mmCIF file of N, CA and C in Angstrom:
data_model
loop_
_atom_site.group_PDB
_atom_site.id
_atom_site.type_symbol
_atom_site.label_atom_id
_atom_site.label_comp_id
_atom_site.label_asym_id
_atom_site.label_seq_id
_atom_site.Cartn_x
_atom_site.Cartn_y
_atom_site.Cartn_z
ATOM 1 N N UNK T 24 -11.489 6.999 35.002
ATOM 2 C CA UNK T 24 -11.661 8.072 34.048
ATOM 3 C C UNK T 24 -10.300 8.710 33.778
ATOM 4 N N UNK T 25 -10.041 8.873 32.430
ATOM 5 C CA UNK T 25 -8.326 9.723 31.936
ATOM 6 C C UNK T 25 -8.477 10.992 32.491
ATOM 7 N N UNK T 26 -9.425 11.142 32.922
ATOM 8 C CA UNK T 26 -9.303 12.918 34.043
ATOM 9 C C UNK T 26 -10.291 13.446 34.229
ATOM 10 N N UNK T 27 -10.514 14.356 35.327
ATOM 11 C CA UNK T 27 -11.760 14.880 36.653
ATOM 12 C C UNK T 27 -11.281 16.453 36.469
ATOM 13 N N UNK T 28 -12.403 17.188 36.717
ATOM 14 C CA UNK T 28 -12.450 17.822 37.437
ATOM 15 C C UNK T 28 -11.855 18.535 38.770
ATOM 16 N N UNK T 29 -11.506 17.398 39.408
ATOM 17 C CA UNK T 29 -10.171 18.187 39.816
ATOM 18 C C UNK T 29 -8.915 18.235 39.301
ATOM 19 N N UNK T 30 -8.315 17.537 38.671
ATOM 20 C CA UNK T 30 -6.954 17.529 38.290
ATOM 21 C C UNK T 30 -7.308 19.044 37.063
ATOM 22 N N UNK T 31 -8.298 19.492 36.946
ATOM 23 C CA UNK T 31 -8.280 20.735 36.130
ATOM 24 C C UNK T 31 -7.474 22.194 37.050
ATOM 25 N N UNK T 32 -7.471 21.952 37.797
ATOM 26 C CA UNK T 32 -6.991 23.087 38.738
ATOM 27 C C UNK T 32 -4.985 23.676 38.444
ATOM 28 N N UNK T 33 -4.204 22.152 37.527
ATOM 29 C CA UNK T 33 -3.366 22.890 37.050
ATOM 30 C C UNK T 33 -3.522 23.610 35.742
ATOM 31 N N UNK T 34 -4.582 23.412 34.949
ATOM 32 C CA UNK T 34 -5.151 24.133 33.869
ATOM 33 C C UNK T 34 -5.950 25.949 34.022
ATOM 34 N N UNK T 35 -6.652 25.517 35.351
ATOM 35 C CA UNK T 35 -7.630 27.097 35.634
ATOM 36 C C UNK T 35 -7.875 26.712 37.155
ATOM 37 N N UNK T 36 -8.272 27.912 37.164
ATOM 38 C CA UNK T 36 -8.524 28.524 38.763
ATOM 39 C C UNK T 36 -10.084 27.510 39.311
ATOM 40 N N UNK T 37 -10.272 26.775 39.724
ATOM 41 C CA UNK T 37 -11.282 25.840 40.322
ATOM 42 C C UNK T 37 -12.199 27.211 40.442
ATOM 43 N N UNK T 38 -12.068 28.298 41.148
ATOM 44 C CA UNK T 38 -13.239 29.136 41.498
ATOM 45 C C UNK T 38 -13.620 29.399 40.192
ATOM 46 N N UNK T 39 -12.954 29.257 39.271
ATOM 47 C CA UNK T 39 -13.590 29.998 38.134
ATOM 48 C C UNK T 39 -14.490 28.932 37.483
ATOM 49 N N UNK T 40 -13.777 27.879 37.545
ATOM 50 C CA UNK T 40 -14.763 26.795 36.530
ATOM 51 C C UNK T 40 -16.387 26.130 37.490
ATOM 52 N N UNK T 41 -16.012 26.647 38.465
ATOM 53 C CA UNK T 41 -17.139 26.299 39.863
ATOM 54 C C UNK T 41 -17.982 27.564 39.189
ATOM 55 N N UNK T 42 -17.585 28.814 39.095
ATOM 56 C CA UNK T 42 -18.467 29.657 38.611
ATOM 57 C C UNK T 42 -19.112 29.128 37.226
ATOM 58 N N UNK T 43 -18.362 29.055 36.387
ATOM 59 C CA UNK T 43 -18.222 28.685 34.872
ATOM 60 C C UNK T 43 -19.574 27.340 34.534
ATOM 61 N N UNK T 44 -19.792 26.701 35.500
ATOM 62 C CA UNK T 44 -20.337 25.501 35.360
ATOM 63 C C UNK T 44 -21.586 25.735 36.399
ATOM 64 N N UNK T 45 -21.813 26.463 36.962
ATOM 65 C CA UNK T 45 -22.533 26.394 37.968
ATOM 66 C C UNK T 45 -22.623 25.514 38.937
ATOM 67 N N UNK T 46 -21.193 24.734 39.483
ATOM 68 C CA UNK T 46 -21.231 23.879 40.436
ATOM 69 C C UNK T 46 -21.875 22.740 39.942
ATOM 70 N N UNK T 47 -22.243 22.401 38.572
ATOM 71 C CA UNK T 47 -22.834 21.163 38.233
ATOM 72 C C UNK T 47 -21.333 20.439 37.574
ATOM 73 N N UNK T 48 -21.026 19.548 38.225
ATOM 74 C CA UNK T 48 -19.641 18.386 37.904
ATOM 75 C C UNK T 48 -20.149 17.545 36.476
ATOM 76 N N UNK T 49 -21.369 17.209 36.407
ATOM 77 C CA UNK T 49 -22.009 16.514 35.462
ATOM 78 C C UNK T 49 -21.564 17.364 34.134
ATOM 79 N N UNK T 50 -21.786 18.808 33.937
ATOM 80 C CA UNK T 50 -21.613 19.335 32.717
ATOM 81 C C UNK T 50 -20.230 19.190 32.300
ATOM 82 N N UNK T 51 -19.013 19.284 33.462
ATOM 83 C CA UNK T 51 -17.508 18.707 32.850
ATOM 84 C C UNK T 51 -17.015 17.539 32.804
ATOM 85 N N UNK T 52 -18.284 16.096 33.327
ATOM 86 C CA UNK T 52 -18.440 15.021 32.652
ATOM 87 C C UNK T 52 -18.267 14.997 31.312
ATOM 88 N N UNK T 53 -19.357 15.902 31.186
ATOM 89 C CA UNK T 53 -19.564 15.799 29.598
ATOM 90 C C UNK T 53 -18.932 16.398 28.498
ATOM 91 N N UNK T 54 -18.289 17.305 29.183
ATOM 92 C CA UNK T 54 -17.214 18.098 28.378
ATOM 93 C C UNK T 54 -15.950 17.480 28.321
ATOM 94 N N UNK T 55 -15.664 16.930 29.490
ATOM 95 C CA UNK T 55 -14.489 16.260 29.169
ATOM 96 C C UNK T 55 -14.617 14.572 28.410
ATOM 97 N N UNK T 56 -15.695 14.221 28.543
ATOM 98 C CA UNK T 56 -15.957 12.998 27.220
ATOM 99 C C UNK T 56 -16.113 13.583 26.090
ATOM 100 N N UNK T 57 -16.518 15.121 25.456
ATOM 101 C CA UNK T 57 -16.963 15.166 24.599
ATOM 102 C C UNK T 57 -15.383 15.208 23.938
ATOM 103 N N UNK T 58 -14.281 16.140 24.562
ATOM 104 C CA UNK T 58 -13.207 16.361 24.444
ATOM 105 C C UNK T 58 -12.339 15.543 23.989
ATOM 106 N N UNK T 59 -12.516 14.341 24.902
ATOM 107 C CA UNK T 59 -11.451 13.191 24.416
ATOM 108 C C UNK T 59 -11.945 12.269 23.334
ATOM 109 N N UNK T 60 -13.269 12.325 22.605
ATOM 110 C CA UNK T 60 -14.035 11.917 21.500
ATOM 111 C C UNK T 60 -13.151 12.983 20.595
ATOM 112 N N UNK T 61 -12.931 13.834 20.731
ATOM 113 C CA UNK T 61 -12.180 15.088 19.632
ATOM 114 C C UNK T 61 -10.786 14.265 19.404
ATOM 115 N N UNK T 62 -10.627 14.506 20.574
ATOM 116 C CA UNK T 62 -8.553 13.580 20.679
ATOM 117 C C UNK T 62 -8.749 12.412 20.088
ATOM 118 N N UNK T 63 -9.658 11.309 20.304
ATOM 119 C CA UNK T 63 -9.418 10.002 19.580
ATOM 120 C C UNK T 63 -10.012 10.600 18.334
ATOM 121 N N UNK T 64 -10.976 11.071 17.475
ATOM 122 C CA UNK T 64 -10.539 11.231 16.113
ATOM 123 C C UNK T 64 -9.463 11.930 15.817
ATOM 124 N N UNK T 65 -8.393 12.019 16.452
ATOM 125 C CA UNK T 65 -7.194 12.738 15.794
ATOM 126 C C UNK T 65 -5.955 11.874 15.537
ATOM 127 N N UNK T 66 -6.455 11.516 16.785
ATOM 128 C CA UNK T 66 -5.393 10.371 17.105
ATOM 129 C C UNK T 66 -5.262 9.434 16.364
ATOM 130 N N UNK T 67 -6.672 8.339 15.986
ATOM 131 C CA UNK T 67 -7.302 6.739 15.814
ATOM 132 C C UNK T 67 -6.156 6.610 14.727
ATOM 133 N N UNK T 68 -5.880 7.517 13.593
ATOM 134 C CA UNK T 68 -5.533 6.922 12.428
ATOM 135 C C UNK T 68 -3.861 6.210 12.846
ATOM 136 N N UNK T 69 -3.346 6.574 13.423
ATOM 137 C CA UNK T 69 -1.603 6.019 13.642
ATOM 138 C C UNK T 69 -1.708 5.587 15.226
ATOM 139 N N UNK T 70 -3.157 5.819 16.314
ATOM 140 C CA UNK T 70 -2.442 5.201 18.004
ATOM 141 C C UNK T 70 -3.418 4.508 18.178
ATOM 142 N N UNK T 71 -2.997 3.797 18.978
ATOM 143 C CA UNK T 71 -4.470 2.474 19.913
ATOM 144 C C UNK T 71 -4.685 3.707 21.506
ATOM 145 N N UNK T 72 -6.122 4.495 20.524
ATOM 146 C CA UNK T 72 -6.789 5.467 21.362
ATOM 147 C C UNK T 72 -7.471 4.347 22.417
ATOM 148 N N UNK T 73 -7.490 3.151 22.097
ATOM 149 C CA UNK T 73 -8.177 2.680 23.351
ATOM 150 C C UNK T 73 -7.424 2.239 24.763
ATOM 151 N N UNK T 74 -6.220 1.854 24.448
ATOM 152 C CA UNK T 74 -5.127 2.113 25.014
ATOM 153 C C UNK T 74 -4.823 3.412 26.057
ATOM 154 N N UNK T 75 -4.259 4.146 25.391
ATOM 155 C CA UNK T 75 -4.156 5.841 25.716
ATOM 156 C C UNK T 75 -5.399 6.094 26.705
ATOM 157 N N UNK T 76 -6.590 6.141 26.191
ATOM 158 C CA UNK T 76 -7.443 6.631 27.060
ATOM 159 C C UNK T 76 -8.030 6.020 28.054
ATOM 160 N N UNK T 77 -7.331 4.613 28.466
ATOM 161 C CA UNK T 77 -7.950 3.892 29.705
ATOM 162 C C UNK T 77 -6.838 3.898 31.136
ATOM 163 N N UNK T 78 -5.580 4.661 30.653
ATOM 164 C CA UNK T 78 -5.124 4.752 31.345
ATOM 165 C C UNK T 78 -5.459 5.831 32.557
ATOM 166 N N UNK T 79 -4.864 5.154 33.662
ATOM 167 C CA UNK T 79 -5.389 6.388 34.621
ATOM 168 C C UNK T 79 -4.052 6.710 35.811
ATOM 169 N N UNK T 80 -4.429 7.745 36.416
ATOM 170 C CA UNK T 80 -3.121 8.018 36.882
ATOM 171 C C UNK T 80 -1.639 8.665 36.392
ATOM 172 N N UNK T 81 -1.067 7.637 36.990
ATOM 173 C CA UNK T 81 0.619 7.744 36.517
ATOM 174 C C UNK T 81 0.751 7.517 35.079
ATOM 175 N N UNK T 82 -0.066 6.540 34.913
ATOM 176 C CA UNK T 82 0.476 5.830 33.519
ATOM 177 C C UNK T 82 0.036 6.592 32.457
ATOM 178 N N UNK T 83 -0.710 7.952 33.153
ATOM 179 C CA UNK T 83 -1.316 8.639 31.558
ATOM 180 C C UNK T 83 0.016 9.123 30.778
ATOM 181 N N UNK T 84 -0.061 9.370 29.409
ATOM 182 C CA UNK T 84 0.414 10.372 28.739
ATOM 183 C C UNK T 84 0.411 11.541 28.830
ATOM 184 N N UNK T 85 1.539 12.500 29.658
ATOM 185 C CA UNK T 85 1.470 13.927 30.502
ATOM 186 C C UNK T 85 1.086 14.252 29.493
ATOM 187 N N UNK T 86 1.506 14.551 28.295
ATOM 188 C CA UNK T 86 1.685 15.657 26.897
ATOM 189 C C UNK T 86 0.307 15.000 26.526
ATOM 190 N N UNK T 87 -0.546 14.380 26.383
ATOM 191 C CA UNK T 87 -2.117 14.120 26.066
ATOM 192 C C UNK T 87 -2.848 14.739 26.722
ATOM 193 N N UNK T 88 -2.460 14.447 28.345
ATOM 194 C CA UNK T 88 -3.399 14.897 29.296
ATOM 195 C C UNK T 88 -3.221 16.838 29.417
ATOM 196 N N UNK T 89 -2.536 16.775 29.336
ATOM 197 C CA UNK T 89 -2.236 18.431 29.276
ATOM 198 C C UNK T 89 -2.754 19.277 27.910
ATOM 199 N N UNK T 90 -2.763 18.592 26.676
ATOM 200 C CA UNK T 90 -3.432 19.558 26.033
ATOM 201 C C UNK T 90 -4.877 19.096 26.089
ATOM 202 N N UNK T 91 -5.054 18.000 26.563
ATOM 203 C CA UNK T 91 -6.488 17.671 26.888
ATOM 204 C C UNK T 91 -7.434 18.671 27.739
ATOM 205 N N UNK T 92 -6.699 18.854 28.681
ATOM 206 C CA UNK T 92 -6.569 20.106 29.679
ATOM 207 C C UNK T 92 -7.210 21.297 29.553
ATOM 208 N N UNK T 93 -6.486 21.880 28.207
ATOM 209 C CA UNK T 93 -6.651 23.166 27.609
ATOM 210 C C UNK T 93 -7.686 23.064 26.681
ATOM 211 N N UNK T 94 -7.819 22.398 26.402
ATOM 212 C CA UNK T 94 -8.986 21.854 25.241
ATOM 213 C C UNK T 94 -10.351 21.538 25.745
ATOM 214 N N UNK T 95 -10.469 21.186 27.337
ATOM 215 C CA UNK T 95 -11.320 20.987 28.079
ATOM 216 C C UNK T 95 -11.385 22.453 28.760
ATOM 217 N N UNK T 96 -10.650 23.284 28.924
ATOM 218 C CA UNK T 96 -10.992 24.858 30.170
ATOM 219 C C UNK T 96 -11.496 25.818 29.167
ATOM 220 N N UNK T 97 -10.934 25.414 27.721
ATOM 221 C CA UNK T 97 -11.209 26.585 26.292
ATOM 222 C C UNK T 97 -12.812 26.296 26.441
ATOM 223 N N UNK T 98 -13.415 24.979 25.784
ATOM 224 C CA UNK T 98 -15.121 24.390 26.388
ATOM 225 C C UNK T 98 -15.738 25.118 27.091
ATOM 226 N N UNK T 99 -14.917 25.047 28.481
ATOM 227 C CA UNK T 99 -15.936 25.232 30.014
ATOM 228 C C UNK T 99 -15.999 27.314 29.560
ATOM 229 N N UNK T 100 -14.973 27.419 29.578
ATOM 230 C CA UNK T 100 -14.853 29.005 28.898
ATOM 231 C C UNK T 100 -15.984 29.564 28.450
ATOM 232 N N UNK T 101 -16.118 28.916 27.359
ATOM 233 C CA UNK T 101 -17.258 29.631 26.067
ATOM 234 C C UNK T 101 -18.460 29.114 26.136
ATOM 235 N N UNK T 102 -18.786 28.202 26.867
ATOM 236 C CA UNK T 102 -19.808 27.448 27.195
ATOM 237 C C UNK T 102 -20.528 28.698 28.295
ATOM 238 N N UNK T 103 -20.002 29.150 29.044
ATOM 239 C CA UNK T 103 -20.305 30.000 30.316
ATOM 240 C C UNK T 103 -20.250 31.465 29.310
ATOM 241 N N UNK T 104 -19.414 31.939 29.285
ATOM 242 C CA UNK T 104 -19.614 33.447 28.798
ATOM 243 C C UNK T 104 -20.338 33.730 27.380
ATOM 244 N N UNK T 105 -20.110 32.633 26.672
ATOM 245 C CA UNK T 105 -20.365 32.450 24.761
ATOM 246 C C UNK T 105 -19.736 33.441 24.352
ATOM 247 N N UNK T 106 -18.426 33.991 24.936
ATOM 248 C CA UNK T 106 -17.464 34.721 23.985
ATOM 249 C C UNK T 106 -16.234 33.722 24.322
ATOM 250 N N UNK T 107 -14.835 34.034 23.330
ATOM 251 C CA UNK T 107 -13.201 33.356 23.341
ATOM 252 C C UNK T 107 -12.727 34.547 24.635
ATOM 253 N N UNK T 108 -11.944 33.773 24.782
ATOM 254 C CA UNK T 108 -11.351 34.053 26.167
ATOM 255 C C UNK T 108 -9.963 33.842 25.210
ATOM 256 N N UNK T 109 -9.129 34.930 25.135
ATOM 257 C CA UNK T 109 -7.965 34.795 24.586
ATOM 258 C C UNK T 109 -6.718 33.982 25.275
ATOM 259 N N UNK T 110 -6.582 33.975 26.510
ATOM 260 C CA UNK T 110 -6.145 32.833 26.656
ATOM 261 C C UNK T 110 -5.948 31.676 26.683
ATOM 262 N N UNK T 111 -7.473 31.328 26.746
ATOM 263 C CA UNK T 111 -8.457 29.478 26.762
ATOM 264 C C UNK T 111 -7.934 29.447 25.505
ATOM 265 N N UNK T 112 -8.361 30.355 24.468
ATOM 266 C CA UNK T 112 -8.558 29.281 23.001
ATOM 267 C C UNK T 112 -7.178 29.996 22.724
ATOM 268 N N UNK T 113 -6.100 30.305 22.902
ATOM 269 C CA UNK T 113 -4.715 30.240 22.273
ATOM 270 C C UNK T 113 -3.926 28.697 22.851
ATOM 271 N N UNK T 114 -4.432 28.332 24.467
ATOM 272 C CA UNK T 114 -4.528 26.858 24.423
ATOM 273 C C UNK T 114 -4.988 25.844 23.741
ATOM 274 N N UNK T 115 -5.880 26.087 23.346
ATOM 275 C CA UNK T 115 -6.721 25.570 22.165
ATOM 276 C C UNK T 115 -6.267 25.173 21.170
ATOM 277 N N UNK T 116 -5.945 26.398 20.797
ATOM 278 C CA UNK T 116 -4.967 26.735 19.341
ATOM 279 C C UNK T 116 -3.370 25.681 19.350
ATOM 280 N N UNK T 117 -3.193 26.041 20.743
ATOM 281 C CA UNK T 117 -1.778 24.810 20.666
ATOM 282 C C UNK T 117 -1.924 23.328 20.772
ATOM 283 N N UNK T 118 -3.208 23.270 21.720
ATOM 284 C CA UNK T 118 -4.001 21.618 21.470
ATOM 285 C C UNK T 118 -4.127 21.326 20.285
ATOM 286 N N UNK T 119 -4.810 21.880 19.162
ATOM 287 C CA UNK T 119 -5.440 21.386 18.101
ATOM 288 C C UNK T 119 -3.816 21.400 17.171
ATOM 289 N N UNK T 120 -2.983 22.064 16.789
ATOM 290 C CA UNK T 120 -1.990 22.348 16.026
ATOM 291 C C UNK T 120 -1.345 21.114 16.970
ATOM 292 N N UNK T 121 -0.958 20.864 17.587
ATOM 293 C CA UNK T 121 0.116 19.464 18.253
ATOM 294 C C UNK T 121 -1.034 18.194 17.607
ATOM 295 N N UNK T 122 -2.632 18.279 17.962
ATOM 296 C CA UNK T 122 -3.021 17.015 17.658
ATOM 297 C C UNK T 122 -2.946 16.326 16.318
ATOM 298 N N UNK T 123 -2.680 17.830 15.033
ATOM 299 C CA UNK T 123 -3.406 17.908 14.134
ATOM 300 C C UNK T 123 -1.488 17.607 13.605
ATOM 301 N N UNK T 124 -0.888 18.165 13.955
ATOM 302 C CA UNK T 124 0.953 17.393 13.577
ATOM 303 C C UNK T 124 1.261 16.159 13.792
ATOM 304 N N UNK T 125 0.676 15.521 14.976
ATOM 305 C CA UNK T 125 0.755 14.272 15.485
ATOM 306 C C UNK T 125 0.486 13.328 14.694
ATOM 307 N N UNK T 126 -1.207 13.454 14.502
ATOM 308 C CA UNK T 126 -2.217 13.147 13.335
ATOM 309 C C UNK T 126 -1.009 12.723 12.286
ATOM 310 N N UNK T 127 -0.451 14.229 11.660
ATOM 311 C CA UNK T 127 0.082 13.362 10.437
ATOM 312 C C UNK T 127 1.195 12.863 10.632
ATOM 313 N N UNK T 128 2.034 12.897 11.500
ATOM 314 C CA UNK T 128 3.023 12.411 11.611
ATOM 315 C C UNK T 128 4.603 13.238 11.656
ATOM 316 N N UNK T 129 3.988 14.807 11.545
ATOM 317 C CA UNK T 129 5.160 15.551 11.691
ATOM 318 C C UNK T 129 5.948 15.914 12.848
ATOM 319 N N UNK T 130 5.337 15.485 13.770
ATOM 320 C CA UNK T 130 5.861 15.857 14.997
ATOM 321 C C UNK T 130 5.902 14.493 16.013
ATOM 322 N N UNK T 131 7.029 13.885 16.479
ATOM 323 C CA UNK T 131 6.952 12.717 17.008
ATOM 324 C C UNK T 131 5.933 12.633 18.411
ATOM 325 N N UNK T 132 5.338 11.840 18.587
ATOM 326 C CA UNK T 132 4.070 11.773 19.317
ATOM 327 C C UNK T 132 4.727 11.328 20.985
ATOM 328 N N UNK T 133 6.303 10.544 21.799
ATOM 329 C CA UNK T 133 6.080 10.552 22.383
ATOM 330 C C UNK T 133 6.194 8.554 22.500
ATOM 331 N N UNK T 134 5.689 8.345 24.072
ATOM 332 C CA UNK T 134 5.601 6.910 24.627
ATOM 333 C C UNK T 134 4.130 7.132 24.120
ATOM 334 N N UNK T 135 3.340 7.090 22.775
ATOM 335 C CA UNK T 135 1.632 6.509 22.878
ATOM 336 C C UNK T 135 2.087 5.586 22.202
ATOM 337 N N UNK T 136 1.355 3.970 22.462
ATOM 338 C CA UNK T 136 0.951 3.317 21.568
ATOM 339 C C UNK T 136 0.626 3.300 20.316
ATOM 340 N N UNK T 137 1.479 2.236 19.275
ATOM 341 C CA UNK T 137 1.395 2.861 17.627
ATOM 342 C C UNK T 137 -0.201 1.646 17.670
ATOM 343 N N UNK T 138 -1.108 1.950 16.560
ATOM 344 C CA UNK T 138 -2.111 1.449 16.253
ATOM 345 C C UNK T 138 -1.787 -0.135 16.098
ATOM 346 N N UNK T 139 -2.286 -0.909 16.432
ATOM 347 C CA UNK T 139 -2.154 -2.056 16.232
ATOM 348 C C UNK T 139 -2.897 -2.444 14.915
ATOM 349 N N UNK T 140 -1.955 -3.212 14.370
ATOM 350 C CA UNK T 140 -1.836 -3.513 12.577
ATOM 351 C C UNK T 140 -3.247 -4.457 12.631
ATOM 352 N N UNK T 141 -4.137 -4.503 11.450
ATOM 353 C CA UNK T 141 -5.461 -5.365 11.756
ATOM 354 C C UNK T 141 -4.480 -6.642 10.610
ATOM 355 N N UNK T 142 -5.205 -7.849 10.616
ATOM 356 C CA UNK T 142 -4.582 -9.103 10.006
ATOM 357 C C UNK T 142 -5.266 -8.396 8.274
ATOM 358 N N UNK T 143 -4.202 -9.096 7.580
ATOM 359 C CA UNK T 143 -5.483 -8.722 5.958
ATOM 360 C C UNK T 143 -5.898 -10.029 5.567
ATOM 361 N N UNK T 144 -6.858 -9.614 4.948
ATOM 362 C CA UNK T 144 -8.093 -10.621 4.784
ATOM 363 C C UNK T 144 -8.414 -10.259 3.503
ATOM 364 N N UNK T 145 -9.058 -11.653 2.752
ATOM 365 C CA UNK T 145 -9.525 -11.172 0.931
ATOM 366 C C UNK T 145 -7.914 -12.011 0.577
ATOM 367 N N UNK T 146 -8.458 -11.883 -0.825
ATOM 368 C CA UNK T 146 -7.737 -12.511 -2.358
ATOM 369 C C UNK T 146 -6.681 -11.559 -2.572
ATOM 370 N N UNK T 147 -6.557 -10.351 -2.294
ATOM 371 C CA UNK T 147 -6.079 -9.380 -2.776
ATOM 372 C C UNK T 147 -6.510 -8.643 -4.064
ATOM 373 N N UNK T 148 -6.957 -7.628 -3.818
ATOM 374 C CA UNK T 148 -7.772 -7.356 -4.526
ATOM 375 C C UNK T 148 -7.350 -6.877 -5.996
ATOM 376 N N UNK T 149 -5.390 -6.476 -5.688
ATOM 377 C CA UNK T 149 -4.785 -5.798 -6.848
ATOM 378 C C UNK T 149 -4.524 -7.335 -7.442
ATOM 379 N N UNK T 150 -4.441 -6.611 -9.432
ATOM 380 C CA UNK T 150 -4.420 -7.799 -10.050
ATOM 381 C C UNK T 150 -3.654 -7.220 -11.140
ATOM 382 N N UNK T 151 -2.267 -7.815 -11.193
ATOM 383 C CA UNK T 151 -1.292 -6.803 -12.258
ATOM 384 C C UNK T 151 -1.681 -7.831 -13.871
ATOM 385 N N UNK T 152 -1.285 -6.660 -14.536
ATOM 386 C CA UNK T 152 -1.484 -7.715 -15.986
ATOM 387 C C UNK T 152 -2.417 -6.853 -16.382
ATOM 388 N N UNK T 153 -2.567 -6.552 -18.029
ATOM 389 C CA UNK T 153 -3.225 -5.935 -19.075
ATOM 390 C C UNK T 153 -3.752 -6.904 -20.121
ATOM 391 N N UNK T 154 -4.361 -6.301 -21.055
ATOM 392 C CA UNK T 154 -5.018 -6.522 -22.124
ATOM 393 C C UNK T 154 -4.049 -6.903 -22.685
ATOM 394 N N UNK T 155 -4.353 -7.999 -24.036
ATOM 395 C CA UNK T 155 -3.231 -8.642 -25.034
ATOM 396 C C UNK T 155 -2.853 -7.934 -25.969
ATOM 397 N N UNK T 156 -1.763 -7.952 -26.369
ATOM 398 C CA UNK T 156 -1.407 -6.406 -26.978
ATOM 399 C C UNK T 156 -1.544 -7.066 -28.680
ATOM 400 N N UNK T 157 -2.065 -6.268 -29.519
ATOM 401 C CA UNK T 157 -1.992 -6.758 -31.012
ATOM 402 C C UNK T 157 -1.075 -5.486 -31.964
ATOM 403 N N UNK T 158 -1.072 -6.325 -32.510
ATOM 404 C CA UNK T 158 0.296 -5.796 -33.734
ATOM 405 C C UNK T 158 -0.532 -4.858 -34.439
ATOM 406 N N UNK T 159 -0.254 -3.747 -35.005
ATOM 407 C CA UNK T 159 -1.539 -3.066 -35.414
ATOM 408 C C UNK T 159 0.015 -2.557 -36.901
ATOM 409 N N UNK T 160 -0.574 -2.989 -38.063
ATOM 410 C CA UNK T 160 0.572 -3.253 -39.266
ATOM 411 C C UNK T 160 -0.107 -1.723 -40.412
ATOM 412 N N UNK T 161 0.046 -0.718 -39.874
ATOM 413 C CA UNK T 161 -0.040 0.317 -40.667
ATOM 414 C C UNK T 161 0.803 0.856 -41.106
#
C-alpha cells in the first residue's frame, strides 16, 4: 500500500486521528484509497499513476506522499467534527493548488514518471484538401 496509517503521524497527532476515527483503521483504508483516486485524476493526464502509486517505501515520491498526507488528515478532520479545521484544509489548499499546477504543467512535477505514449492506430483521421475551386466570371 503507497501509505498506512501509521506513517500519518508525521502529518497529525495519532491520538487525534485514533479519536477522529474511532479506532476503526478500516475507515482510513478508505480514506486514504479514496484520496489517492483524487491524486490519480490529477495526475493521469501527463504521469503513469500506475507507476507512482505502486510504489512502496523508499521508492515513493516524498512530494506525492506528503501532500497525500494532508489531503488524507484534512478527510479524517471533517469526517469526525463536520466542520474545516483551519489548519487541515489550508493543507488541503496547498495539496490541491500543487496537484492542480502539476496537472497543467506549470510547476515541474519532480522524479514521477511521464505517461507512457499509447501506439496510434486508424488511417488518420485528418484529411487536408478542399473543394474544387471554380472561376466565378462576374
Amino acid at each position: 500500500m503507497f501509505l498506512t496509517k501509521d506513517e500519518l503521524k508525521s502529518a497529525a497527532v495519532p491520538e487525534v486521528v485514533d479519536r477522529a476515527i474511532n479506532q476503526d483503521d478500516e475507515v482510513v483504508t478508505i480514506i486514504i484509497n479514496e484520496s489517492i483516486a483524487e491524486m490519480k485524476s490529477y495526475l493521469s493526464g501527463r504521469f503513469d499513476v500506475a507507476t507512482i502509486f505502486a510504489e512502496t517505501e523508499a521508492d515513493r515520491d516524498q512530494v506525492v506522499l506528503k501532500h497525500l498526507k494532508k489531503i488524507v488528515v484534512d478527510e479524517i478532520y471533517r469526517r469526525k467534527t463536520g466542520e474545516i479545521n483551519e489548519t487541515t484544509e489550508k493543507g488541503y489548499n496547498e495539496a490541491m493548488y500543487w496537484l492542480k499546477e502539476v496537472a497543467a504543467g506549470h510547476i515541474p512535477a519532480g522524479d514521477l514518471p511521464p505517461k507512457v505514449a499509447e501506439p496510434e492506430t486508424g488511417d488518420g483521421f485528418i484529411k487536408f484538401g478542399g473543394n474544387t475551386r471554380y472561376n466565378s466570371n462576374y
